[in-house]
mmCIF file of C-alpha atoms in Angstrom:
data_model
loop_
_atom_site.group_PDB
_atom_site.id
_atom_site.type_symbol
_atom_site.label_atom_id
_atom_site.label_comp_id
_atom_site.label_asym_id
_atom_site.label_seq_id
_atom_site.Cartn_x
_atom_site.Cartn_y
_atom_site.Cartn_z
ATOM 1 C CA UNK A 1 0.000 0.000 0.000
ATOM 2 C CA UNK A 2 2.940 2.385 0.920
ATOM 3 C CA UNK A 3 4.486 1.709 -2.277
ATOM 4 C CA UNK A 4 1.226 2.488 -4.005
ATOM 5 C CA UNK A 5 1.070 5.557 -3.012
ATOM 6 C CA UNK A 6 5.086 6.443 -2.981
ATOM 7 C CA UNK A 7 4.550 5.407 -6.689
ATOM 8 C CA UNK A 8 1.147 7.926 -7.210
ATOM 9 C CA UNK A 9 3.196 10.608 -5.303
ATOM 10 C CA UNK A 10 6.223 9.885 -7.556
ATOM 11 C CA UNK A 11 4.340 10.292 -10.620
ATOM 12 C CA UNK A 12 2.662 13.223 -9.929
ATOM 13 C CA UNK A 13 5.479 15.456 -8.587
ATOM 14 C CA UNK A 14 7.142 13.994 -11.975
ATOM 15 C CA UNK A 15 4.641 15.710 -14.195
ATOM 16 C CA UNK A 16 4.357 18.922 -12.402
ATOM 17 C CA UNK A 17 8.345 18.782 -13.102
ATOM 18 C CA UNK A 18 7.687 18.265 -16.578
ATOM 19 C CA UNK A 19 5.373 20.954 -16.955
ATOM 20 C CA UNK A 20 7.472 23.262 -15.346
ATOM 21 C CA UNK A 21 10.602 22.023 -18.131
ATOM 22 C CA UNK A 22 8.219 22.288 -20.879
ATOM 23 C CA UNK A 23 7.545 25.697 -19.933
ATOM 24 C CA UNK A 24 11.338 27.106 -19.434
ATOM 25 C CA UNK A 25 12.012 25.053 -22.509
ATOM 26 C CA UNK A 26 9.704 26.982 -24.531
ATOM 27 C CA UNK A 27 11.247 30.282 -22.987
ATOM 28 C CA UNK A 28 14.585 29.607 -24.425
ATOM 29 C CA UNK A 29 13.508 27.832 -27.249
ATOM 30 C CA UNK A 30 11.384 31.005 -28.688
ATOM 31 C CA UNK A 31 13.070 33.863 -26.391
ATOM 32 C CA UNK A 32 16.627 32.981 -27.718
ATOM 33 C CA UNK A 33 16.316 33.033 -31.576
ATOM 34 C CA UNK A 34 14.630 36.481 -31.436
ATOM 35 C CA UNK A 35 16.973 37.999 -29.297
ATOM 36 C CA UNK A 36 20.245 36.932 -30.872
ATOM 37 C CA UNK A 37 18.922 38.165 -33.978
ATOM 38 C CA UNK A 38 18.205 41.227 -32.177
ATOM 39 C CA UNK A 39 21.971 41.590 -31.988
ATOM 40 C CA UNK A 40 22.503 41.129 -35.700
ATOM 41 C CA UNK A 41 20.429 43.452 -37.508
ATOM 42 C CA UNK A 42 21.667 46.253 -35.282
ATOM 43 C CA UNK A 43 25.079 45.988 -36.017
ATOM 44 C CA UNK A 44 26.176 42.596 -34.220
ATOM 45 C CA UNK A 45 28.483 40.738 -36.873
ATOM 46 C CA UNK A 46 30.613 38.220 -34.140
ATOM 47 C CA UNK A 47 29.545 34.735 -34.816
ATOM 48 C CA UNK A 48 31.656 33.185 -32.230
ATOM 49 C CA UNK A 49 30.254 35.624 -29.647
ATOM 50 C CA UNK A 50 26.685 34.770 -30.354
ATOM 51 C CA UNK A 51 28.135 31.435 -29.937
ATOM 52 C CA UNK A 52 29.410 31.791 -26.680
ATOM 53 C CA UNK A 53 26.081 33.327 -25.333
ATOM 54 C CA UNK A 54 24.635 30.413 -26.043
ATOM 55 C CA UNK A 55 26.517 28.647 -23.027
ATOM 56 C CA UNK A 56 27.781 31.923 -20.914
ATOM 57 C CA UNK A 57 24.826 31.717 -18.534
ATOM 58 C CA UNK A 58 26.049 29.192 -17.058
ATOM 59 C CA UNK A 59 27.255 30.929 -13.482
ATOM 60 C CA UNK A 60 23.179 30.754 -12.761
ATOM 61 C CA UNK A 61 22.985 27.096 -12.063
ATOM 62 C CA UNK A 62 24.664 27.635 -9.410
ATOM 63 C CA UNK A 63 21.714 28.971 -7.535
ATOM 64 C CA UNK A 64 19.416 26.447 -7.872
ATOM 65 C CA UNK A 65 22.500 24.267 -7.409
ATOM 66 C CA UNK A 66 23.432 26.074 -3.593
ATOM 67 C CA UNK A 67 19.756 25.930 -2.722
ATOM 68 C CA UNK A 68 19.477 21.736 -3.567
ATOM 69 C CA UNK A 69 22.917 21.255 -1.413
ATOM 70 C CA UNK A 70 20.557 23.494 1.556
ATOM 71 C CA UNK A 71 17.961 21.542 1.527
ATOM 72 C CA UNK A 72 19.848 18.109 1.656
ATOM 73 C CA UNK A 73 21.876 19.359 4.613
ATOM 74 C CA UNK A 74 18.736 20.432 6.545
ATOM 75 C CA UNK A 75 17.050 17.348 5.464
ATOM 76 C CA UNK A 76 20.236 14.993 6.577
ATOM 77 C CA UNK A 77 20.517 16.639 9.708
ATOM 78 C CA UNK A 78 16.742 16.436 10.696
ATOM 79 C CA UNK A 79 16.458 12.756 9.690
ATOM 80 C CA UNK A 80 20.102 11.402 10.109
ATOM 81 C CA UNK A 81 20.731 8.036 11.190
ATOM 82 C CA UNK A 82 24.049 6.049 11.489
ATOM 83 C CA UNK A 83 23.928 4.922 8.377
ATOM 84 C CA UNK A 84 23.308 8.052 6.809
ATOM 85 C CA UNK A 85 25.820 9.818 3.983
ATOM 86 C CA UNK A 86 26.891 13.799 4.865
ATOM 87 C CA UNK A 87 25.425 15.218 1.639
ATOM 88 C CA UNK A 88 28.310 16.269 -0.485
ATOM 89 C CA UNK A 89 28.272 19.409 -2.528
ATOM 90 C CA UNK A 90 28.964 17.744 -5.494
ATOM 91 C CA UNK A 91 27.559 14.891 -6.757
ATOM 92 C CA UNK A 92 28.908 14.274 -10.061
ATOM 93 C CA UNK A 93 31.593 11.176 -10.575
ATOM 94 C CA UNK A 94 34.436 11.029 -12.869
ATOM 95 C CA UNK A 95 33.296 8.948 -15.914
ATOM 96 C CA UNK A 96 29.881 11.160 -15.753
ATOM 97 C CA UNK A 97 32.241 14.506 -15.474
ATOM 98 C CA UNK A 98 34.131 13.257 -18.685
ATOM 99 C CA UNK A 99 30.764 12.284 -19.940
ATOM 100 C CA UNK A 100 29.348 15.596 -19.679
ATOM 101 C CA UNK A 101 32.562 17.239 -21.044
ATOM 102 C CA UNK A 102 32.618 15.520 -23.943
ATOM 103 C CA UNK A 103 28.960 16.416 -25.009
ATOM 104 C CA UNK A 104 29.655 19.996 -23.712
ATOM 105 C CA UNK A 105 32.554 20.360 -26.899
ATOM 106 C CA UNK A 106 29.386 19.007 -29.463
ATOM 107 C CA UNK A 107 27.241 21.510 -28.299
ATOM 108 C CA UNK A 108 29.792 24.085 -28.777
ATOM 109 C CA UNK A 109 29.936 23.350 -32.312
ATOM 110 C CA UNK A 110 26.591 22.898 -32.808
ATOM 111 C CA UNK A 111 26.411 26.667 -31.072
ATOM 112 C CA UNK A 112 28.609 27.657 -33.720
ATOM 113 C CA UNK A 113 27.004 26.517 -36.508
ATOM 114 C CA UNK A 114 23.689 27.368 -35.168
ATOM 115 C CA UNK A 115 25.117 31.215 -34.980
ATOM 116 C CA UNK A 116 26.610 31.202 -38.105
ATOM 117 C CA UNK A 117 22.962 30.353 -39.602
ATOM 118 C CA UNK A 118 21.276 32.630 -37.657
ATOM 119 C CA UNK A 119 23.154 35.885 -39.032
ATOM 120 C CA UNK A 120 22.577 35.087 -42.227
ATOM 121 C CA UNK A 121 18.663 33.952 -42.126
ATOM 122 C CA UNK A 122 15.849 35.669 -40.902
ATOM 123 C CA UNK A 123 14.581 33.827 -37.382
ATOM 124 C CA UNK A 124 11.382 32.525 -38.851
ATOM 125 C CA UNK A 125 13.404 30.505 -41.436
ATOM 126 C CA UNK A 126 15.935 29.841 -39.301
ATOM 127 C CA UNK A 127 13.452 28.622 -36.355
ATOM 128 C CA UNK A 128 11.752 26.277 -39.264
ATOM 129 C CA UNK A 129 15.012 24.591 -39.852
ATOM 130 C CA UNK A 130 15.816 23.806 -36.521
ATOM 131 C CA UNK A 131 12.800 21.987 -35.789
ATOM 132 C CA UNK A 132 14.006 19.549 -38.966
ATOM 133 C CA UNK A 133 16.382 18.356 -35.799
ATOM 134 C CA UNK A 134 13.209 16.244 -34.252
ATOM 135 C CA UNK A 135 13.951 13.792 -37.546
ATOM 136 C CA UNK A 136 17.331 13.421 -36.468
ATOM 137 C CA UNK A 137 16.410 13.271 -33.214
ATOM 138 C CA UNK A 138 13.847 10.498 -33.750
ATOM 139 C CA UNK A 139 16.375 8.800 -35.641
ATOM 140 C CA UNK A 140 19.292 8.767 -33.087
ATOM 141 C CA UNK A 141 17.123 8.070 -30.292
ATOM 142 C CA UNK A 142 15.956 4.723 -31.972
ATOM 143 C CA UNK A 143 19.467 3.402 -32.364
ATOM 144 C CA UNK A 144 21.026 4.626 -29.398
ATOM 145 C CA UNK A 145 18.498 4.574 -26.628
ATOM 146 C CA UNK A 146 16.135 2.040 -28.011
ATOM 147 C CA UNK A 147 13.191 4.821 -28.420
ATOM 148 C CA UNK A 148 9.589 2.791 -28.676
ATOM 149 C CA UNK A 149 7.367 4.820 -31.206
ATOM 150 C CA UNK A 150 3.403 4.755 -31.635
ATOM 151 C CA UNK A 151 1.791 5.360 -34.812
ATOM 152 C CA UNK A 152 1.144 8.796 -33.495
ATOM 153 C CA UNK A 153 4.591 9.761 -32.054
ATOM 154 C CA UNK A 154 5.690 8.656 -36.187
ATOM 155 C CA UNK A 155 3.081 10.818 -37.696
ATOM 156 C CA UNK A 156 4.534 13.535 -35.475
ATOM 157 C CA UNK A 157 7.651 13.280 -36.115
ATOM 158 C CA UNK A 158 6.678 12.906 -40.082
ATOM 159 C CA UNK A 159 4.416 15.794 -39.886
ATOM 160 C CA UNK A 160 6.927 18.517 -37.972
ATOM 161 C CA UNK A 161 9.940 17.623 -40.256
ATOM 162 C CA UNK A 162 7.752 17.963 -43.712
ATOM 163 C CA UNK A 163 6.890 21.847 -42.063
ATOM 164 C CA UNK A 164 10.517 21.935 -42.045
ATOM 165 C CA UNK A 165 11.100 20.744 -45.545
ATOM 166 C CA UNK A 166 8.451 23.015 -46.754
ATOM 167 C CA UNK A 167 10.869 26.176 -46.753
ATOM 168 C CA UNK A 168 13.056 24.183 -49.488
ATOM 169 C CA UNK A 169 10.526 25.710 -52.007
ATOM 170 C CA UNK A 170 11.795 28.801 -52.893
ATOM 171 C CA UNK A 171 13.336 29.173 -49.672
ATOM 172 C CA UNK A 172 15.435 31.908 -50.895
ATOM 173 C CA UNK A 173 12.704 33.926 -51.490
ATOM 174 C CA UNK A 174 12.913 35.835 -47.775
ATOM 175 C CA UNK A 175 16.589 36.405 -48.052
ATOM 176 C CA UNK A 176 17.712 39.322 -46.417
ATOM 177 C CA UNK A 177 18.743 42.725 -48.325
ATOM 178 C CA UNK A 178 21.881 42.986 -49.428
ATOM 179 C CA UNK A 179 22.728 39.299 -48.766
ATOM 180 C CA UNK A 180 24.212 37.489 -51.271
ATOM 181 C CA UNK A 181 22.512 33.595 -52.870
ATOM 182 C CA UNK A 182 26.059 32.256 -51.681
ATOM 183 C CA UNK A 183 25.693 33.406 -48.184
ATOM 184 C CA UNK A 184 22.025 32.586 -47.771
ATOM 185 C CA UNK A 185 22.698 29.206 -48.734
ATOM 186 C CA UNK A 186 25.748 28.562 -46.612
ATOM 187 C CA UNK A 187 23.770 29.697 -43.751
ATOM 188 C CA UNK A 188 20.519 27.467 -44.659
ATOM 189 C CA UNK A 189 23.555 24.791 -44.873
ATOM 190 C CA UNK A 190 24.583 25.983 -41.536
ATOM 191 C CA UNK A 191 21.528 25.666 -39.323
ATOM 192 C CA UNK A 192 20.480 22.345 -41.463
ATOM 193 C CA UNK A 193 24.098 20.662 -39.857
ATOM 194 C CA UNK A 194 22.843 22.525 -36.110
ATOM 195 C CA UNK A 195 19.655 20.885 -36.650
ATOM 196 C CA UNK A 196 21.267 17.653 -37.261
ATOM 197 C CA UNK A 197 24.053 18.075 -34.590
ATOM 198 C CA UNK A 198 21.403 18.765 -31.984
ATOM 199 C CA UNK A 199 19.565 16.087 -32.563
ATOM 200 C CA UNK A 200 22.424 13.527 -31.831
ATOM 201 C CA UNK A 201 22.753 15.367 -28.884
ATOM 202 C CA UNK A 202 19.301 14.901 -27.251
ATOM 203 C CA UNK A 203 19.833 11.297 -27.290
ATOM 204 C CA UNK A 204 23.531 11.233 -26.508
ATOM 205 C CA UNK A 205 22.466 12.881 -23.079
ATOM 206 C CA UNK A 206 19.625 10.802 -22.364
ATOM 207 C CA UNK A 207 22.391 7.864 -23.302
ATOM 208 C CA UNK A 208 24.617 9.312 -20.569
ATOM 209 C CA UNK A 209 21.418 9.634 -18.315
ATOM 210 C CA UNK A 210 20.790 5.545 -18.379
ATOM 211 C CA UNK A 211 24.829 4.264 -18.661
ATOM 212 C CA UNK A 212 26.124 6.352 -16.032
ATOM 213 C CA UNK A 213 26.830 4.278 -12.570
ATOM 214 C CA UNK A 214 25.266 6.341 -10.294
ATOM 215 C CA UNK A 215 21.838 7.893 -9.565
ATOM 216 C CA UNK A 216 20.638 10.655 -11.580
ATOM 217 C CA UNK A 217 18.868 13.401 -9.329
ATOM 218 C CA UNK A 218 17.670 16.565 -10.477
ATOM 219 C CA UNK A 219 20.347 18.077 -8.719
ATOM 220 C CA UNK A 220 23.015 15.805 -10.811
ATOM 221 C CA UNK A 221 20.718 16.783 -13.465
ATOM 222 C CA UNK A 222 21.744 20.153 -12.758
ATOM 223 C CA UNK A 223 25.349 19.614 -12.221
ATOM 224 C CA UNK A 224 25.554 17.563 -15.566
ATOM 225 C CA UNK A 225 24.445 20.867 -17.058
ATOM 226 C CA UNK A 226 26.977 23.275 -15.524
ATOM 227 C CA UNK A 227 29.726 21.100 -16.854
ATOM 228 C CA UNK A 228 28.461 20.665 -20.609
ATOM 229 C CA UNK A 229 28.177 24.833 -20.433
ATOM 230 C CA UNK A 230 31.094 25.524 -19.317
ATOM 231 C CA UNK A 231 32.883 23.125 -21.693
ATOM 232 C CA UNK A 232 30.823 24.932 -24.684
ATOM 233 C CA UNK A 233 32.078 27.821 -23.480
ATOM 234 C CA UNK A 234 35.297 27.456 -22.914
ATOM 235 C CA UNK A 235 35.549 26.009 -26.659
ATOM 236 C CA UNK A 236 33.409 29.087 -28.345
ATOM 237 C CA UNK A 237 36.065 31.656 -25.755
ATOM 238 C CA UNK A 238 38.537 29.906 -27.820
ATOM 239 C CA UNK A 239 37.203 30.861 -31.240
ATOM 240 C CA UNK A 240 36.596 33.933 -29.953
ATOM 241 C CA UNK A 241 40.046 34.459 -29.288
ATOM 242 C CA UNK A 242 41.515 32.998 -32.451
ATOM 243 C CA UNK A 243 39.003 35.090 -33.889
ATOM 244 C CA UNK A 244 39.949 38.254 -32.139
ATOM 245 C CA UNK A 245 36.064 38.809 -31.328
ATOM 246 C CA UNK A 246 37.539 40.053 -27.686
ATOM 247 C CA UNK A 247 39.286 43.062 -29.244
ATOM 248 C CA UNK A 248 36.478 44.529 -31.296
ATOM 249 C CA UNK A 249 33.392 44.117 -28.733
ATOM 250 C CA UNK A 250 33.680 47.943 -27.238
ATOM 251 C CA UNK A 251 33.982 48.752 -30.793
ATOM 252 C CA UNK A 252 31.250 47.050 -31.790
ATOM 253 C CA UNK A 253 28.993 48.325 -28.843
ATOM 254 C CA UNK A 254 30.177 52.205 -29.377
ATOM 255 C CA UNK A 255 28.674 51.518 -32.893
ATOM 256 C CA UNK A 256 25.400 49.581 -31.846
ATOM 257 C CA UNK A 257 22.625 50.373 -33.902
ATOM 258 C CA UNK A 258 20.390 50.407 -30.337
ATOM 259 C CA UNK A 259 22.863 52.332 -28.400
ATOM 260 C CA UNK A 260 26.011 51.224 -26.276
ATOM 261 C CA UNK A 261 23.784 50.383 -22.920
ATOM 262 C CA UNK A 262 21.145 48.396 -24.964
ATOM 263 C CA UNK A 263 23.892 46.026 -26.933
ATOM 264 C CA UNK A 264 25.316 44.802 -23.163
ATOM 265 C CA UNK A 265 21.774 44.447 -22.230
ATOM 266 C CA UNK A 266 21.125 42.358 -25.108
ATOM 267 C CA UNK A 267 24.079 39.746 -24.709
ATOM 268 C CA UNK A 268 23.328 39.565 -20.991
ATOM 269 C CA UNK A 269 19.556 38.877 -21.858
ATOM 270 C CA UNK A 270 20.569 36.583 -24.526
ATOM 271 C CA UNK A 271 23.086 34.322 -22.233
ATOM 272 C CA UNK A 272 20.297 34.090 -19.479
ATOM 273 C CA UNK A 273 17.742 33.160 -21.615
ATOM 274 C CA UNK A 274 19.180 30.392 -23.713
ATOM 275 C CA UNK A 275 20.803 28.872 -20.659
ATOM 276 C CA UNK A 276 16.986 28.520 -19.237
ATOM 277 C CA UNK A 277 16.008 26.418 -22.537
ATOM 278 C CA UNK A 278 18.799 24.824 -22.138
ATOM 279 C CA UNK A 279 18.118 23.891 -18.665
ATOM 280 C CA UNK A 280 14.264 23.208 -19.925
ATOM 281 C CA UNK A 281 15.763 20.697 -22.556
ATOM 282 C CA UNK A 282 17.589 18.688 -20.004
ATOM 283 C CA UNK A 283 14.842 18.379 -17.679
ATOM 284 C CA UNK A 284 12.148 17.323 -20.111
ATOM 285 C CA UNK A 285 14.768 14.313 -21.191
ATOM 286 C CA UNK A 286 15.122 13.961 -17.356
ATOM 287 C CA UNK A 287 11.160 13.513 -16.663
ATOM 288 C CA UNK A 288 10.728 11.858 -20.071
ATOM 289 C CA UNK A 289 13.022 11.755 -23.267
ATOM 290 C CA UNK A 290 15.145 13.498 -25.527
ATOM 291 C CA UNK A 291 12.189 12.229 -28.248
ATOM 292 C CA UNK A 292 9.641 14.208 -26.182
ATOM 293 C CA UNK A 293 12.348 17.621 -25.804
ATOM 294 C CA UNK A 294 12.870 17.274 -29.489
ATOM 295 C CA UNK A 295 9.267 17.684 -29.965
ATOM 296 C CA UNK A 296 8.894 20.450 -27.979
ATOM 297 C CA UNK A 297 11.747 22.323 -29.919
ATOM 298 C CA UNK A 298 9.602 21.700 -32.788
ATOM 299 C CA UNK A 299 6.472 22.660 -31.484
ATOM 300 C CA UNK A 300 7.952 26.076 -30.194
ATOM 301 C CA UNK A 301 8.603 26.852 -33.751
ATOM 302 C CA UNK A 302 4.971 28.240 -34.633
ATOM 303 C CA UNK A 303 4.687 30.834 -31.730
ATOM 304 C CA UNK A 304 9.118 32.260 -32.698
ATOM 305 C CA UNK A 305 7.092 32.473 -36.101
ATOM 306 C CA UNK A 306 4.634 34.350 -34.941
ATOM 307 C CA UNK A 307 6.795 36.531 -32.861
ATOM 308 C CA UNK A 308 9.357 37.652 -35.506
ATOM 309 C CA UNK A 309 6.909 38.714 -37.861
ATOM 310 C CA UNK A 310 5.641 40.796 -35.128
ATOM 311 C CA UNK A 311 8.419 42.383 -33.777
ATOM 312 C CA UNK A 312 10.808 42.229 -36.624
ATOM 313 C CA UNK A 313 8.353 42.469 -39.496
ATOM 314 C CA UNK A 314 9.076 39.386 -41.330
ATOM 315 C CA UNK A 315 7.305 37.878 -44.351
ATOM 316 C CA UNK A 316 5.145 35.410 -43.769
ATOM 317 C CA UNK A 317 4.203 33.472 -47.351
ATOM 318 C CA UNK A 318 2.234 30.786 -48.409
ATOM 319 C CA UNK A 319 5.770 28.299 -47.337
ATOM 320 C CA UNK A 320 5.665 29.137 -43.970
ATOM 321 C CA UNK A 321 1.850 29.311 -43.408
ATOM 322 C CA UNK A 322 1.705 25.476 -44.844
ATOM 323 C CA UNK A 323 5.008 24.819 -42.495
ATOM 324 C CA UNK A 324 3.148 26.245 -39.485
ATOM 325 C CA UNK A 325 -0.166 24.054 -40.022
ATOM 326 C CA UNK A 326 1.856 21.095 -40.485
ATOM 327 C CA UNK A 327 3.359 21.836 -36.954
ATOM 328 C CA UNK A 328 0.870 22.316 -35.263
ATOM 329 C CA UNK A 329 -0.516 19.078 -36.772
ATOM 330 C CA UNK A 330 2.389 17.247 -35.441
ATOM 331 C CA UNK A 331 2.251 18.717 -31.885
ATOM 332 C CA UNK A 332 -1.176 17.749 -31.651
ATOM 333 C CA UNK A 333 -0.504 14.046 -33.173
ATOM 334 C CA UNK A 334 1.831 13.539 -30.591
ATOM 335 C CA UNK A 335 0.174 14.467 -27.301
ATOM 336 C CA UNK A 336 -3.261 12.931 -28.794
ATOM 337 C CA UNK A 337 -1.237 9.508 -28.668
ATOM 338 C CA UNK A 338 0.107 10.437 -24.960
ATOM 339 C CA UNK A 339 -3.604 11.205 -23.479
ATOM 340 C CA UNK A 340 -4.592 7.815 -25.666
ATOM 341 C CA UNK A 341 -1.719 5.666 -23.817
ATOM 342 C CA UNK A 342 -2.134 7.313 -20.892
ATOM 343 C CA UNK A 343 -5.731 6.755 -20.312
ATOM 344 C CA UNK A 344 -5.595 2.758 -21.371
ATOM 345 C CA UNK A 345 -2.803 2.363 -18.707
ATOM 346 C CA UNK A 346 -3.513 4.750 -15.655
ATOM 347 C CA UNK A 347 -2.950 2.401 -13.311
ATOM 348 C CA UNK A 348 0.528 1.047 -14.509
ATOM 349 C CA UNK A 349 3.121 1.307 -11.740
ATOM 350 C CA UNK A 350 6.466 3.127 -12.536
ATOM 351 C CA UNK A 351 9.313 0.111 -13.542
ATOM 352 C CA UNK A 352 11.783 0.315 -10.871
ATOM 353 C CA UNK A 353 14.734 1.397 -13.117
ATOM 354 C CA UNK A 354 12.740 4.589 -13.857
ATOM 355 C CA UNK A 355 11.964 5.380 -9.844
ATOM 356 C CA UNK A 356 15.782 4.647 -9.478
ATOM 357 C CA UNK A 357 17.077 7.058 -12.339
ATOM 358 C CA UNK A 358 14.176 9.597 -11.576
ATOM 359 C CA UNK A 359 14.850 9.337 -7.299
ATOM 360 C CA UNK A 360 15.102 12.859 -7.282
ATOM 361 C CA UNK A 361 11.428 13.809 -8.436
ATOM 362 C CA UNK A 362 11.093 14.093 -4.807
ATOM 363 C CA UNK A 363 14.252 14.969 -2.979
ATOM 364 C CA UNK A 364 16.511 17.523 -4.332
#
């Protein structure tokens, strides 16, 4: 009976987790495009700074980080027993430190080419092409983490990379002024390769999530993401430096088509934000799986449409109104299939390697 209703309490506190990652998720997913093009049409030209941004926000995991470590302290000393382990600060073992490093470098390329794309394509198109990654990710996740798919979950999947493929037709019709064929279509090359990168990501970090050798709590979770940041960091701080992006940034800001003030508030903006959809992204694999977080980047696609024609006047033609349907299409697909599966098996307990990996749904 006490297990009954562990597992009830467990699965609740699991989707309210969810929820909340879906939500941050979206944030980044539809805050972050818009704002780092913000920085290129007035005057912004550093790739491998936009790059870094993407990672640089890193410092604020540390907060939720500090306030985890409180809360198992004042937990450990309310409840100890002889048997008891002194929380430790840090969590994280070797082989999952090296584990998280390594991804950390892949998502600092896939930064860079993602930022690369993104100055030379407005964010609509650019948004469109990224959500191609949920094929890849689909794909991936299959071979590497055994991902089971319904007939709905395909049709999704189907459905939100066709709205991708849609902006093939013509797709050079929106280029921007004064941009060359050459340079649209390296950057359409660009964010395809993101896109793709990305999704071998999802799955490589739910991969690291199941073959690691210790338990996964949120607050792992959240350590797992401070080291993959700061190791795409520290690789895009490189570039910059090779690049000599350092020596030109007060340049740059004097001559910031928004003013001086306004360009630091934009990169500070931009760091916080995509570090939150980043943070959204690893908790939805974390409650469910990099399929479902792939989906989600997809699905976030129609409202950064909707967004950058409003607030950066873009054209919306007959491509990207057939691309949006089709989304939408596919969201709905999907989460018709989840309400389906959900309501034949309500009652199904949680399998215990899923309480195991998941342990910290309820303690931090």
């Amino acid at each position: 009976m006490a297990e009954g209703i562990d597992a009830e309490k467990e699965r609740s506190m699991k989707r309210i987790l969810l929820i909340v990652n879906i939500i941050i998720l979206a944030i980044g997913v539809c805050g972050g495009p818009l704002i780092l093009r913000l920085y290129f049409i007035h005057g912004g030209s550093r790739v491998w700074l936009s790059s870094t941004l993407q990672t640089a926000g890193f410092p604020i995991i540390l907060l939720p980080l500090t306030i985890a470590y409180i809360i198992r302290r004042r937990d450990f000393y309310s409840t100890t027993t002889t048997n008891a382990e002194k929380p430790k600060m840090v969590n994280m073992k070797l082989p999952l430190f090296l584990a998280s490093s390594f991804v950390g470098l892949l998502l600092g390329v896939d930064d860079y080419l993602y930022s690369y794309g993104v100055a030379r394509l407005p964010v609509s198109t650019s948004a469109l092409i990224v959500a191609s990654q949920l094929a890849f990710t689909a794909i991936f996740a299959f071979f590497m983490v055994k991902q089971k798919f319904t007939a709905f979950s395909i049709n999704a999947v189907f459905l939100l990379t066709l709205a991708s493929g849609v902006l093939a037709l013509n797709s050079s019709g929106d280029r921007p002024a004064g941009e060359s064929n050459k340079q649209y279509l390296l950057g359409f090359i660009m964010t395809l390769l993101a896109a793709m990168l990305y999704g071998f990501v999802l799955p490589l970090v739910e991969l690291v999530y199941k073959k690691t050798n210790q338990d996964i709590t949120f607050a792992v979770v959240l350590e797992i993401q401070f080291v993959m940041s700061l190791a795409a960091t520290i690789f895009s701080v490189i570039g910059m430096t090779v690049s000599q992006d350092f020596k030109v940034i007060s340049r740059e800001a004097r001559n910031y088509g928004l003013g001086e003030t306004t360009y630091y508030v934009v990169l500070v903006v931009s760091a916080i934000i995509w570090q939150l959809g980043f943070l959204g992204s690893l908790g939805v694999i974390y409650c469910a799986s990099s399929l479902l977080s792939g989906i989600m980047v997809a699905v976030s696609v129609p409202i950064t449409e909707v967004l950058a024609i409003i607030f950066y006047k873009e054209k919306f033609k007959a491509e990207k109104g057939v691309s949006l349907v089709l989304a939408a299409w596919g969201f709905v697909s999907y989460f018709y299939g989840e309400y389906k599966q959900a309501k034949r098996i309500p009652n199904e307990p949680i399998p215990e390697p899923e309480l195991a990996q998941n342990h910290s749904v309820l303690e931090p």
